[in-house]
Amino acid sequence: MSANIRPSGTFDTTYAQDIALNRTRTDKLIKYFLMAALLIIPLLTLRGPFGLNILPESIVGTVLRIAILVIAVQGLNILTGYTGLVSLGHAAFMAVGAYSSAILVREFGFTFWTALPTAALITGLVGILFGLPSLRVKGFYLSMATLAAQFIIPWVLRYPMADLTNGSRPLEVPIPEFFGLGLGSNAAFYYVAVPLSLLLALAARNISRTRTGRAFISIRDNDLAAELLGINVFRYKLQAFFLSAVYAGIAGALLAFESNSISLDFFGPAVSIEMLAMLIIGGAGYSLGPLFGVGFLNLLTQSVIPWLIPIIYAGLPALLPFLEPINAFAALNPLLFGFALMVFLIVEPRGLAYRWEILKISWKIRPYAN
Amino acid sequence: MRKALLLVILVLLVALPVAAQEELPDFIAESHTECEVDLTGQTITINHFGDISASYAFITQPLLVGLADAIAFYNARGGICGAEIAQSNRDTAGDPAQTQAAYDDFSTRADKPDLIVLYSSTDSELLRDQLAEDEIPVLISAGSVEGLYGETGEPGWIFATNPLYVDQLGSFCDFAAANPEMYPEPVIGYISWPGAFGEAAFQAETVAYCQSVGVEVLETRELFLPTATDITTNVQNLVDSGANILYTNSLASGPALVAKTIVDLGYEDDVQLAGVNWAIDTSVALLGQRTLGSDGLPSTDGLVASLPFRWYSERSEPGIALILEQAAANDRGLTLQNVSYILGWGLVDQYKEIYTRAVNEVGSLEAVDGAVILSVIENIDYSPLGLFDFVYEEGMRSVAGNRLAVLKYLNADMTGPATSAEDALLVDTPDGGKLFVPLLVPLTEFAPAPDLRPGMVEMEMEE
């Protein structure tokens, strides 16, 4: 995407340059440094192998959950950001991944490592099923069709498959192992989920550089024009649904094994909407969008709100005596979430990733940036 | 003269703060273990996370208010052996991912909590194994078998301050069987919310136990979402299948909606509504007033449920009298005076006793950890504010004492339950409306509920 907003006079001379992931050596170094920094986080905590107390222990769990959610939102980015198909049933696809992986391990003797790709494949196929309406409908109507997944899938998991899924009740998920080593702790599972998240982010980025990715983008920009150019729109839409669901399936399976217990409460309609909001805030169509979106909302709910609560408790009675401070708990989360979404839709609809690109360009063309 | 005056002022300045510290009422002081270690200057925090803003808010918000009032009361009277009591709450909005995040935050703090307060069966089932691994005991007001004993039946680190939900249904079956004049041919239809809490009471063991005492439980149950507004079909299905008792393991809007539907369908005289301890809460009694029965009383009039602790109507109980006095002093209205306001008070009293015993045992607050607290709770036997018996039999993780009560509404003479709208007491609300005043009437004495954990039913029935 940065190719669109490079400084004047900077242009590519080869096709390889045009599709390069890293345009400069600095880009490459920064990325490697950030990846390495990400991977040593668990080693810098008190419970790490060296007993260092440089970072708080809770950061491991936070980054782990962000990594898992980023995978899911990357999937949504392929469907919504690249292909322009808005899905309101993404959490339901995560549920398919979570439950199918758990059932494969519990009932069919799969290991975590074989259950994960199998669950991803199953979810992909379910994704294709719910992508079929995209042949006939698009826009708002397709969104409604995907919303159907959010009702049908939980119903199937809750009732007809209750013997396998434990119905509405939480289902225990065995602790995954790696050559006999339990991956039950956050720190251990971190080294499964975070590298996988990085790998899948790279894969998602790569998709946009392939023939398939370009077809997705052309469908998003103008599906009629794409069809006239000879692109099989329906086939590519189904591919987008498949890939998106595969990502959701992997995220769901990781979530199940990370928490060792799953219930349908994890995958309600609100989660689908939250993921869509994360994508909007982060920047739909940008490979960094999911990371920014998930990171921003996690920061809001995990850090900003808990930090605000004691202040509100202390200050509210004097400021607004007619309000009960207890209600701050109920109000803050939806209030700040809605406010953030509204601000981004009005002020920066292209999201944080776009703003990040602008910042990078401003840095590159300093001192001429305005 | 001036020197003497200065001396008097100095003495007063020293003496006043000491005099300002009030004494605990005798009934509380006598129920507690004597402090052997002075903890003045230290802080004991009640760590709690749970759904404060979603469907459990009806009960969790009054819990926080109860905690706040009780903490202020105890802190003004010496806290816990001199240590100040504080509270730390975090909202999860009922989202398991948020619950996990909150748990990670609490459990990885440098000062890892020795004890946590939870409020939801879903949370207990999600965190059961992690709590055991991190050795953090939990006090919870929920009782799902999986949460307390897991799939293997192994007692965990979570202790419920109410009876197991399966045991509560068992208690109701005992009551129905013992009162054939009220329930000649009792057939229970289970109608509840989906999920760990809503489905917790409906287990094969409970069904078998109820059958063994002569109460049929329909095999088919009906589930509805907390957001549902019309459950006519669910209720009709159960009634058509022969149910004359509808048992619900839901709270707040759940039992109120079932009661409304019973009235709407005209089954008031044919179908009894019964439920878990949360079903008989003030929130249900108030929500039930939106629909009136043919007698003009709220649809929830006559609801029978477990009441495993003392209630506001038992004013002769010193604990209840104190809670009522403090609720009035803190200007807590009727909506806040519910079950969890009571439990908030009980919880602070429990903390006082648990920490006093723990510190006495290990000599300092720093030496107290999860394992010490676990050992204290496993061996504890006292009654917080006289509200319920805080005791766990060998291997059990829920209290056993239970009783049944019926939800009624106060009559105009304030002498007992109203029999119709004409003789009911109606009070004005701030918005100009009228409100029936709920009244819980105990139907049985406190007694151990049947132990219906998996594997225990055969033993019960053989005995």
JSON list of N, CA, C and O in Angstrom, two decimals, chain A residues 35-80:
[
{"chain": "A", "resi": 35, "resn": "MET", "atom": "N", "xyz": [10.24, -8.24, 15.25]},
{"chain": "A", "resi": 35, "resn": "MET", "atom": "CA", "xyz": [9.86, -9.66, 15.40]},
{"chain": "A", "resi": 35, "resn": "MET", "atom": "C", "xyz": [10.67, -10.31, 16.51]},
{"chain": "A", "resi": 35, "resn": "MET", "atom": "O", "xyz": [10.15, -11.05, 17.34]},
{"chain": "A", "resi": 36, "resn": "ALA", "atom": "N", "xyz": [11.97, -10.01, 16.54]},
{"chain": "A", "resi": 36, "resn": "ALA", "atom": "CA", "xyz": [12.83, -10.58, 17.58]},
{"chain": "A", "resi": 36, "resn": "ALA", "atom": "C", "xyz": [12.38, -10.08, 18.95]},
{"chain": "A", "resi": 36, "resn": "ALA", "atom": "O", "xyz": [12.31, -10.85, 19.92]},
{"chain": "A", "resi": 37, "resn": "ALA", "atom": "N", "xyz": [12.06, -8.78, 19.01]},
{"chain": "A", "resi": 37, "resn": "ALA", "atom": "CA", "xyz": [11.62, -8.21, 20.29]},
{"chain": "A", "resi": 37, "resn": "ALA", "atom": "C", "xyz": [10.35, -8.91, 20.78]},
{"chain": "A", "resi": 37, "resn": "ALA", "atom": "O", "xyz": [10.20, -9.21, 21.96]},
{"chain": "A", "resi": 38, "resn": "LEU", "atom": "N", "xyz": [9.47, -9.19, 19.82]},
{"chain": "A", "resi": 38, "resn": "LEU", "atom": "CA", "xyz": [8.21, -9.86, 20.15]},
{"chain": "A", "resi": 38, "resn": "LEU", "atom": "C", "xyz": [8.47, -11.26, 20.72]},
{"chain": "A", "resi": 38, "resn": "LEU", "atom": "O", "xyz": [7.82, -11.70, 21.67]},
{"chain": "A", "resi": 39, "resn": "LEU", "atom": "N", "xyz": [9.45, -11.92, 20.13]},
{"chain": "A", "resi": 39, "resn": "LEU", "atom": "CA", "xyz": [9.69, -13.30, 20.53]},
{"chain": "A", "resi": 39, "resn": "LEU", "atom": "C", "xyz": [10.43, -13.43, 21.87]},
{"chain": "A", "resi": 39, "resn": "LEU", "atom": "O", "xyz": [10.40, -14.49, 22.49]},
{"chain": "A", "resi": 40, "resn": "ILE", "atom": "N", "xyz": [11.09, -12.36, 22.29]},
{"chain": "A", "resi": 40, "resn": "ILE", "atom": "CA", "xyz": [11.80, -12.50, 23.58]},
{"chain": "A", "resi": 40, "resn": "ILE", "atom": "C", "xyz": [10.98, -11.98, 24.76]},
{"chain": "A", "resi": 40, "resn": "ILE", "atom": "O", "xyz": [11.43, -12.05, 25.90]},
{"chain": "A", "resi": 41, "resn": "ILE", "atom": "N", "xyz": [9.79, -11.49, 24.48]},
{"chain": "A", "resi": 41, "resn": "ILE", "atom": "CA", "xyz": [8.96, -10.95, 25.59]},
{"chain": "A", "resi": 41, "resn": "ILE", "atom": "C", "xyz": [8.84, -11.93, 26.76]},
{"chain": "A", "resi": 41, "resn": "ILE", "atom": "O", "xyz": [9.11, -11.55, 27.91]},
{"chain": "A", "resi": 42, "resn": "PRO", "atom": "N", "xyz": [8.46, -13.21, 26.53]},
{"chain": "A", "resi": 42, "resn": "PRO", "atom": "CA", "xyz": [8.30, -14.10, 27.68]},
{"chain": "A", "resi": 42, "resn": "PRO", "atom": "C", "xyz": [9.60, -14.32, 28.47]},
{"chain": "A", "resi": 42, "resn": "PRO", "atom": "O", "xyz": [9.57, -14.65, 29.65]},
{"chain": "A", "resi": 43, "resn": "LEU", "atom": "N", "xyz": [10.74, -14.13, 27.79]},
{"chain": "A", "resi": 43, "resn": "LEU", "atom": "CA", "xyz": [12.02, -14.35, 28.47]},
{"chain": "A", "resi": 43, "resn": "LEU", "atom": "C", "xyz": [12.36, -13.22, 29.43]},
{"chain": "A", "resi": 43, "resn": "LEU", "atom": "O", "xyz": [13.24, -13.36, 30.28]},
{"chain": "A", "resi": 44, "resn": "LEU", "atom": "N", "xyz": [11.66, -12.10, 29.28]},
{"chain": "A", "resi": 44, "resn": "LEU", "atom": "CA", "xyz": [11.99, -10.94, 30.10]},
{"chain": "A", "resi": 44, "resn": "LEU", "atom": "C", "xyz": [11.07, -10.78, 31.31]},
{"chain": "A", "resi": 44, "resn": "LEU", "atom": "O", "xyz": [11.10, -9.76, 31.98]},
{"chain": "A", "resi": 45, "resn": "THR", "atom": "N", "xyz": [10.25, -11.78, 31.55]},
{"chain": "A", "resi": 45, "resn": "THR", "atom": "CA", "xyz": [9.34, -11.70, 32.69]},
{"chain": "A", "resi": 45, "resn": "THR", "atom": "C", "xyz": [9.85, -12.55, 33.85]},
{"chain": "A", "resi": 45, "resn": "THR", "atom": "O", "xyz": [10.75, -13.38, 33.67]},
{"chain": "A", "resi": 46, "resn": "LEU", "atom": "N", "xyz": [9.22, -12.34, 34.98]},
{"chain": "A", "resi": 46, "resn": "LEU", "atom": "CA", "xyz": [9.67, -13.02, 36.21]},
{"chain": "A", "resi": 46, "resn": "LEU", "atom": "C", "xyz": [9.57, -14.54, 36.09]},
{"chain": "A", "resi": 46, "resn": "LEU", "atom": "O", "xyz": [10.41, -15.27, 36.60]},
{"chain": "A", "resi": 47, "resn": "ARG", "atom": "N", "xyz": [8.53, -15.00, 35.37]},
{"chain": "A", "resi": 47, "resn": "ARG", "atom": "CA", "xyz": [8.34, -16.46, 35.27]},
{"chain": "A", "resi": 47, "resn": "ARG", "atom": "C", "xyz": [9.10, -17.05, 34.08]},
{"chain": "A", "resi": 47, "resn": "ARG", "atom": "O", "xyz": [8.99, -18.24, 33.80]},
{"chain": "A", "resi": 48, "resn": "GLY", "atom": "N", "xyz": [9.85, -16.22, 33.37]},
{"chain": "A", "resi": 48, "resn": "GLY", "atom": "CA", "xyz": [10.65, -16.71, 32.25]},
{"chain": "A", "resi": 48, "resn": "GLY", "atom": "C", "xyz": [11.82, -17.55, 32.75]},
{"chain": "A", "resi": 48, "resn": "GLY", "atom": "O", "xyz": [12.07, -17.63, 33.96]},
{"chain": "A", "resi": 49, "resn": "PRO", "atom": "N", "xyz": [12.55, -18.21, 31.84]},
{"chain": "A", "resi": 49, "resn": "PRO", "atom": "CA", "xyz": [13.62, -19.12, 32.26]},
{"chain": "A", "resi": 49, "resn": "PRO", "atom": "C", "xyz": [14.74, -18.43, 33.02]},
{"chain": "A", "resi": 49, "resn": "PRO", "atom": "O", "xyz": [15.46, -19.07, 33.80]},
{"chain": "A", "resi": 50, "resn": "PHE", "atom": "N", "xyz": [14.90, -17.10, 32.82]},
{"chain": "A", "resi": 50, "resn": "PHE", "atom": "CA", "xyz": [15.99, -16.40, 33.50]},
{"chain": "A", "resi": 50, "resn": "PHE", "atom": "C", "xyz": [15.53, -15.63, 34.73]},
{"chain": "A", "resi": 50, "resn": "PHE", "atom": "O", "xyz": [16.33, -14.99, 35.41]},
{"chain": "A", "resi": 51, "resn": "GLY", "atom": "N", "xyz": [14.22, -15.68, 35.00]},
{"chain": "A", "resi": 51, "resn": "GLY", "atom": "CA", "xyz": [13.70, -15.02, 36.19]},
{"chain": "A", "resi": 51, "resn": "GLY", "atom": "C", "xyz": [13.85, -13.51, 36.18]},
{"chain": "A", "resi": 51, "resn": "GLY", "atom": "O", "xyz": [13.88, -12.87, 37.22]},
{"chain": "A", "resi": 52, "resn": "LEU", "atom": "N", "xyz": [13.96, -12.93, 34.98]},
{"chain": "A", "resi": 52, "resn": "LEU", "atom": "CA", "xyz": [14.10, -11.47, 34.89]},
{"chain": "A", "resi": 52, "resn": "LEU", "atom": "C", "xyz": [12.75, -10.82, 35.18]},
{"chain": "A", "resi": 52, "resn": "LEU", "atom": "O", "xyz": [11.72, -11.40, 34.92]},
{"chain": "A", "resi": 53, "resn": "ASN", "atom": "N", "xyz": [12.81, -9.62, 35.68]},
{"chain": "A", "resi": 53, "resn": "ASN", "atom": "CA", "xyz": [11.56, -8.93, 36.00]},
{"chain": "A", "resi": 53, "resn": "ASN", "atom": "C", "xyz": [11.50, -7.60, 35.23]},
{"chain": "A", "resi": 53, "resn": "ASN", "atom": "O", "xyz": [11.14, -6.57, 35.78]},
{"chain": "A", "resi": 54, "resn": "ILE", "atom": "N", "xyz": [11.87, -7.68, 33.95]},
{"chain": "A", "resi": 54, "resn": "ILE", "atom": "CA", "xyz": [11.95, -6.45, 33.16]},
{"chain": "A", "resi": 54, "resn": "ILE", "atom": "C", "xyz": [10.55, -6.05, 32.66]},
{"chain": "A", "resi": 54, "resn": "ILE", "atom": "O", "xyz": [10.19, -4.88, 32.66]},
{"chain": "A", "resi": 55, "resn": "LEU", "atom": "N", "xyz": [9.76, -7.05, 32.26]},
{"chain": "A", "resi": 55, "resn": "LEU", "atom": "CA", "xyz": [8.40, -6.77, 31.79]},
{"chain": "A", "resi": 55, "resn": "LEU", "atom": "C", "xyz": [7.39, -7.44, 32.73]},
{"chain": "A", "resi": 55, "resn": "LEU", "atom": "O", "xyz": [7.69, -8.49, 33.29]},
{"chain": "A", "resi": 56, "resn": "PRO", "atom": "N", "xyz": [6.20, -6.82, 32.88]},
{"chain": "A", "resi": 56, "resn": "PRO", "atom": "CA", "xyz": [5.20, -7.47, 33.74]},
{"chain": "A", "resi": 56, "resn": "PRO", "atom": "C", "xyz": [4.71, -8.78, 33.11]},
{"chain": "A", "resi": 56, "resn": "PRO", "atom": "O", "xyz": [4.61, -8.89, 31.88]},
{"chain": "A", "resi": 57, "resn": "GLU", "atom": "N", "xyz": [4.41, -9.72, 33.97]},
{"chain": "A", "resi": 57, "resn": "GLU", "atom": "CA", "xyz": [4.00, -11.06, 33.52]},
{"chain": "A", "resi": 57, "resn": "GLU", "atom": "C", "xyz": [2.75, -11.00, 32.63]},
{"chain": "A", "resi": 57, "resn": "GLU", "atom": "O", "xyz": [2.62, -11.76, 31.66]},
{"chain": "A", "resi": 58, "resn": "SER", "atom": "N", "xyz": [1.85, -10.08, 32.95]},
{"chain": "A", "resi": 58, "resn": "SER", "atom": "CA", "xyz": [0.57, -10.04, 32.23]},
{"chain": "A", "resi": 58, "resn": "SER", "atom": "C", "xyz": [0.74, -9.72, 30.75]},
{"chain": "A", "resi": 58, "resn": "SER", "atom": "O", "xyz": [-0.15, -10.00, 29.95]},
{"chain": "A", "resi": 59, "resn": "ILE", "atom": "N", "xyz": [1.88, -9.15, 30.38]},
{"chain": "A", "resi": 59, "resn": "ILE", "atom": "CA", "xyz": [2.07, -8.75, 28.98]},
{"chain": "A", "resi": 59, "resn": "ILE", "atom": "C", "xyz": [2.11, -9.98, 28.07]},
{"chain": "A", "resi": 59, "resn": "ILE", "atom": "O", "xyz": [1.70, -9.92, 26.90]},
{"chain": "A", "resi": 60, "resn": "VAL", "atom": "N", "xyz": [2.55, -11.11, 28.61]},
{"chain": "A", "resi": 60, "resn": "VAL", "atom": "CA", "xyz": [2.62, -12.34, 27.79]},
{"chain": "A", "resi": 60, "resn": "VAL", "atom": "C", "xyz": [1.21, -12.75, 27.35]},
{"chain": "A", "resi": 60, "resn": "VAL", "atom": "O", "xyz": [0.96, -12.99, 26.17]},
{"chain": "A", "resi": 61, "resn": "GLY", "atom": "N", "xyz": [0.29, -12.79, 28.31]},
{"chain": "A", "resi": 61, "resn": "GLY", "atom": "CA", "xyz": [-1.09, -13.15, 28.00]},
{"chain": "A", "resi": 61, "resn": "GLY", "atom": "C", "xyz": [-1.73, -12.14, 27.06]},
{"chain": "A", "resi": 61, "resn": "GLY", "atom": "O", "xyz": [-2.47, -12.51, 26.14]},
{"chain": "A", "resi": 62, "resn": "THR", "atom": "N", "xyz": [-1.45, -10.87, 27.30]},
{"chain": "A", "resi": 62, "resn": "THR", "atom": "CA", "xyz": [-2.05, -9.82, 26.47]},
{"chain": "A", "resi": 62, "resn": "THR", "atom": "C", "xyz": [-1.58, -9.96, 25.02]},
{"chain": "A", "resi": 62, "resn": "THR", "atom": "O", "xyz": [-2.39, -9.95, 24.09]},
{"chain": "A", "resi": 63, "resn": "VAL", "atom": "N", "xyz": [-0.26, -10.11, 24.83]},
{"chain": "A", "resi": 63, "resn": "VAL", "atom": "CA", "xyz": [0.27, -10.23, 23.46]},
{"chain": "A", "resi": 63, "resn": "VAL", "atom": "C", "xyz": [-0.24, -11.52, 22.81]},
{"chain": "A", "resi": 63, "resn": "VAL", "atom": "O", "xyz": [-0.58, -11.54, 21.63]},
{"chain": "A", "resi": 64, "resn": "LEU", "atom": "N", "xyz": [-0.33, -12.57, 23.60]},
{"chain": "A", "resi": 64, "resn": "LEU", "atom": "CA", "xyz": [-0.82, -13.84, 23.09]},
{"chain": "A", "resi": 64, "resn": "LEU", "atom": "C", "xyz": [-2.24, -13.70, 22.55]},
{"chain": "A", "resi": 64, "resn": "LEU", "atom": "O", "xyz": [-2.56, -14.14, 21.43]},
{"chain": "A", "resi": 65, "resn": "ARG", "atom": "N", "xyz": [-3.09, -13.06, 23.33]},
{"chain": "A", "resi": 65, "resn": "ARG", "atom": "CA", "xyz": [-4.48, -12.90, 22.89]},
{"chain": "A", "resi": 65, "resn": "ARG", "atom": "C", "xyz": [-4.58, -11.95, 21.69]},
{"chain": "A", "resi": 65, "resn": "ARG", "atom": "O", "xyz": [-5.38, -12.15, 20.78]},
{"chain": "A", "resi": 66, "resn": "ILE", "atom": "N", "xyz": [-3.74, -10.93, 21.70]},
{"chain": "A", "resi": 66, "resn": "ILE", "atom": "CA", "xyz": [-3.72, -10.02, 20.55]},
{"chain": "A", "resi": 66, "resn": "ILE", "atom": "C", "xyz": [-3.31, -10.80, 19.30]},
{"chain": "A", "resi": 66, "resn": "ILE", "atom": "O", "xyz": [-3.92, -10.67, 18.23]},
{"chain": "A", "resi": 67, "resn": "ALA", "atom": "N", "xyz": [-2.30, -11.65, 19.43]},
{"chain": "A", "resi": 67, "resn": "ALA", "atom": "CA", "xyz": [-1.81, -12.43, 18.28]},
{"chain": "A", "resi": 67, "resn": "ALA", "atom": "C", "xyz": [-2.91, -13.31, 17.71]},
{"chain": "A", "resi": 67, "resn": "ALA", "atom": "O", "xyz": [-3.09, -13.40, 16.49]},
{"chain": "A", "resi": 68, "resn": "ILE", "atom": "N", "xyz": [-3.67, -13.94, 18.60]},
{"chain": "A", "resi": 68, "resn": "ILE", "atom": "CA", "xyz": [-4.75, -14.83, 18.14]},
{"chain": "A", "resi": 68, "resn": "ILE", "atom": "C", "xyz": [-5.84, -14.02, 17.43]},
{"chain": "A", "resi": 68, "resn": "ILE", "atom": "O", "xyz": [-6.32, -14.39, 16.36]},
{"chain": "A", "resi": 69, "resn": "LEU", "atom": "N", "xyz": [-6.20, -12.91, 18.04]},
{"chain": "A", "resi": 69, "resn": "LEU", "atom": "CA", "xyz": [-7.25, -12.07, 17.45]},
{"chain": "A", "resi": 69, "resn": "LEU", "atom": "C", "xyz": [-6.78, -11.46, 16.13]},
{"chain": "A", "resi": 69, "resn": "LEU", "atom": "O", "xyz": [-7.59, -11.28, 15.20]},
{"chain": "A", "resi": 70, "resn": "VAL", "atom": "N", "xyz": [-5.50, -11.15, 16.04]},
{"chain": "A", "resi": 70, "resn": "VAL", "atom": "CA", "xyz": [-4.97, -10.59, 14.79]},
{"chain": "A", "resi": 70, "resn": "VAL", "atom": "C", "xyz": [-5.14, -11.60, 13.66]},
{"chain": "A", "resi": 70, "resn": "VAL", "atom": "O", "xyz": [-5.50, -11.22, 12.53]},
{"chain": "A", "resi": 71, "resn": "ILE", "atom": "N", "xyz": [-4.95, -12.89, 13.95]},
{"chain": "A", "resi": 71, "resn": "ILE", "atom": "CA", "xyz": [-5.15, -13.91, 12.91]},
{"chain": "A", "resi": 71, "resn": "ILE", "atom": "C", "xyz": [-6.59, -13.86, 12.40]},
{"chain": "A", "resi": 71, "resn": "ILE", "atom": "O", "xyz": [-6.84, -13.84, 11.19]},
{"chain": "A", "resi": 72, "resn": "ALA", "atom": "N", "xyz": [-7.53, -13.79, 13.35]},
{"chain": "A", "resi": 72, "resn": "ALA", "atom": "CA", "xyz": [-8.95, -13.76, 12.96]},
{"chain": "A", "resi": 72, "resn": "ALA", "atom": "C", "xyz": [-9.24, -12.52, 12.13]},
{"chain": "A", "resi": 72, "resn": "ALA", "atom": "O", "xyz": [-9.92, -12.58, 11.09]},
{"chain": "A", "resi": 73, "resn": "VAL", "atom": "N", "xyz": [-8.73, -11.38, 12.58]},
{"chain": "A", "resi": 73, "resn": "VAL", "atom": "CA", "xyz": [-9.04, -10.13, 11.87]},
{"chain": "A", "resi": 73, "resn": "VAL", "atom": "C", "xyz": [-8.29, -10.07, 10.54]},
{"chain": "A", "resi": 73, "resn": "VAL", "atom": "O", "xyz": [-8.78, -9.47, 9.58]},
{"chain": "A", "resi": 74, "resn": "GLN", "atom": "N", "xyz": [-7.14, -10.74, 10.44]},
{"chain": "A", "resi": 74, "resn": "GLN", "atom": "CA", "xyz": [-6.46, -10.85, 9.14]},
{"chain": "A", "resi": 74, "resn": "GLN", "atom": "C", "xyz": [-7.39, -11.56, 8.15]},
{"chain": "A", "resi": 74, "resn": "GLN", "atom": "O", "xyz": [-7.47, -11.16, 6.99]},
{"chain": "A", "resi": 75, "resn": "GLY", "atom": "N", "xyz": [-8.06, -12.60, 8.63]},
{"chain": "A", "resi": 75, "resn": "GLY", "atom": "CA", "xyz": [-9.00, -13.32, 7.78]},
{"chain": "A", "resi": 75, "resn": "GLY", "atom": "C", "xyz": [-10.12, -12.41, 7.31]},
{"chain": "A", "resi": 75, "resn": "GLY", "atom": "O", "xyz": [-10.49, -12.40, 6.13]},
{"chain": "A", "resi": 76, "resn": "LEU", "atom": "N", "xyz": [-10.61, -11.61, 8.24]},
{"chain": "A", "resi": 76, "resn": "LEU", "atom": "CA", "xyz": [-11.68, -10.67, 7.89]},
{"chain": "A", "resi": 76, "resn": "LEU", "atom": "C", "xyz": [-11.16, -9.63, 6.90]},
{"chain": "A", "resi": 76, "resn": "LEU", "atom": "O", "xyz": [-11.89, -9.17, 6.02]},
{"chain": "A", "resi": 77, "resn": "ASN", "atom": "N", "xyz": [-9.89, -9.29, 7.07]},
{"chain": "A", "resi": 77, "resn": "ASN", "atom": "CA", "xyz": [-9.27, -8.30, 6.17]},
{"chain": "A", "resi": 77, "resn": "ASN", "atom": "C", "xyz": [-9.22, -8.84, 4.73]},
{"chain": "A", "resi": 77, "resn": "ASN", "atom": "O", "xyz": [-9.43, -8.09, 3.78]},
{"chain": "A", "resi": 78, "resn": "ILE", "atom": "N", "xyz": [-8.95, -10.14, 4.59]},
{"chain": "A", "resi": 78, "resn": "ILE", "atom": "CA", "xyz": [-8.93, -10.73, 3.25]},
{"chain": "A", "resi": 78, "resn": "ILE", "atom": "C", "xyz": [-10.31, -10.60, 2.60]},
{"chain": "A", "resi": 78, "resn": "ILE", "atom": "O", "xyz": [-10.44, -10.23, 1.44]},
{"chain": "A", "resi": 79, "resn": "LEU", "atom": "N", "xyz": [-11.32, -10.88, 3.40]},
{"chain": "A", "resi": 79, "resn": "LEU", "atom": "CA", "xyz": [-12.69, -10.87, 2.87]},
{"chain": "A", "resi": 79, "resn": "LEU", "atom": "C", "xyz": [-13.21, -9.44, 2.68]},
{"chain": "A", "resi": 79, "resn": "LEU", "atom": "O", "xyz": [-13.76, -9.10, 1.64]},
{"chain": "A", "resi": 80, "resn": "THR", "atom": "N", "xyz": [-13.05, -8.64, 3.72]},
{"chain": "A", "resi": 80, "resn": "THR", "atom": "CA", "xyz": [-13.64, -7.30, 3.71]},
{"chain": "A", "resi": 80, "resn": "THR", "atom": "C", "xyz": [-12.68, -6.25, 3.14]},
{"chain": "A", "resi": 80, "resn": "THR", "atom": "O", "xyz": [-13.06, -5.43, 2.31]}
]
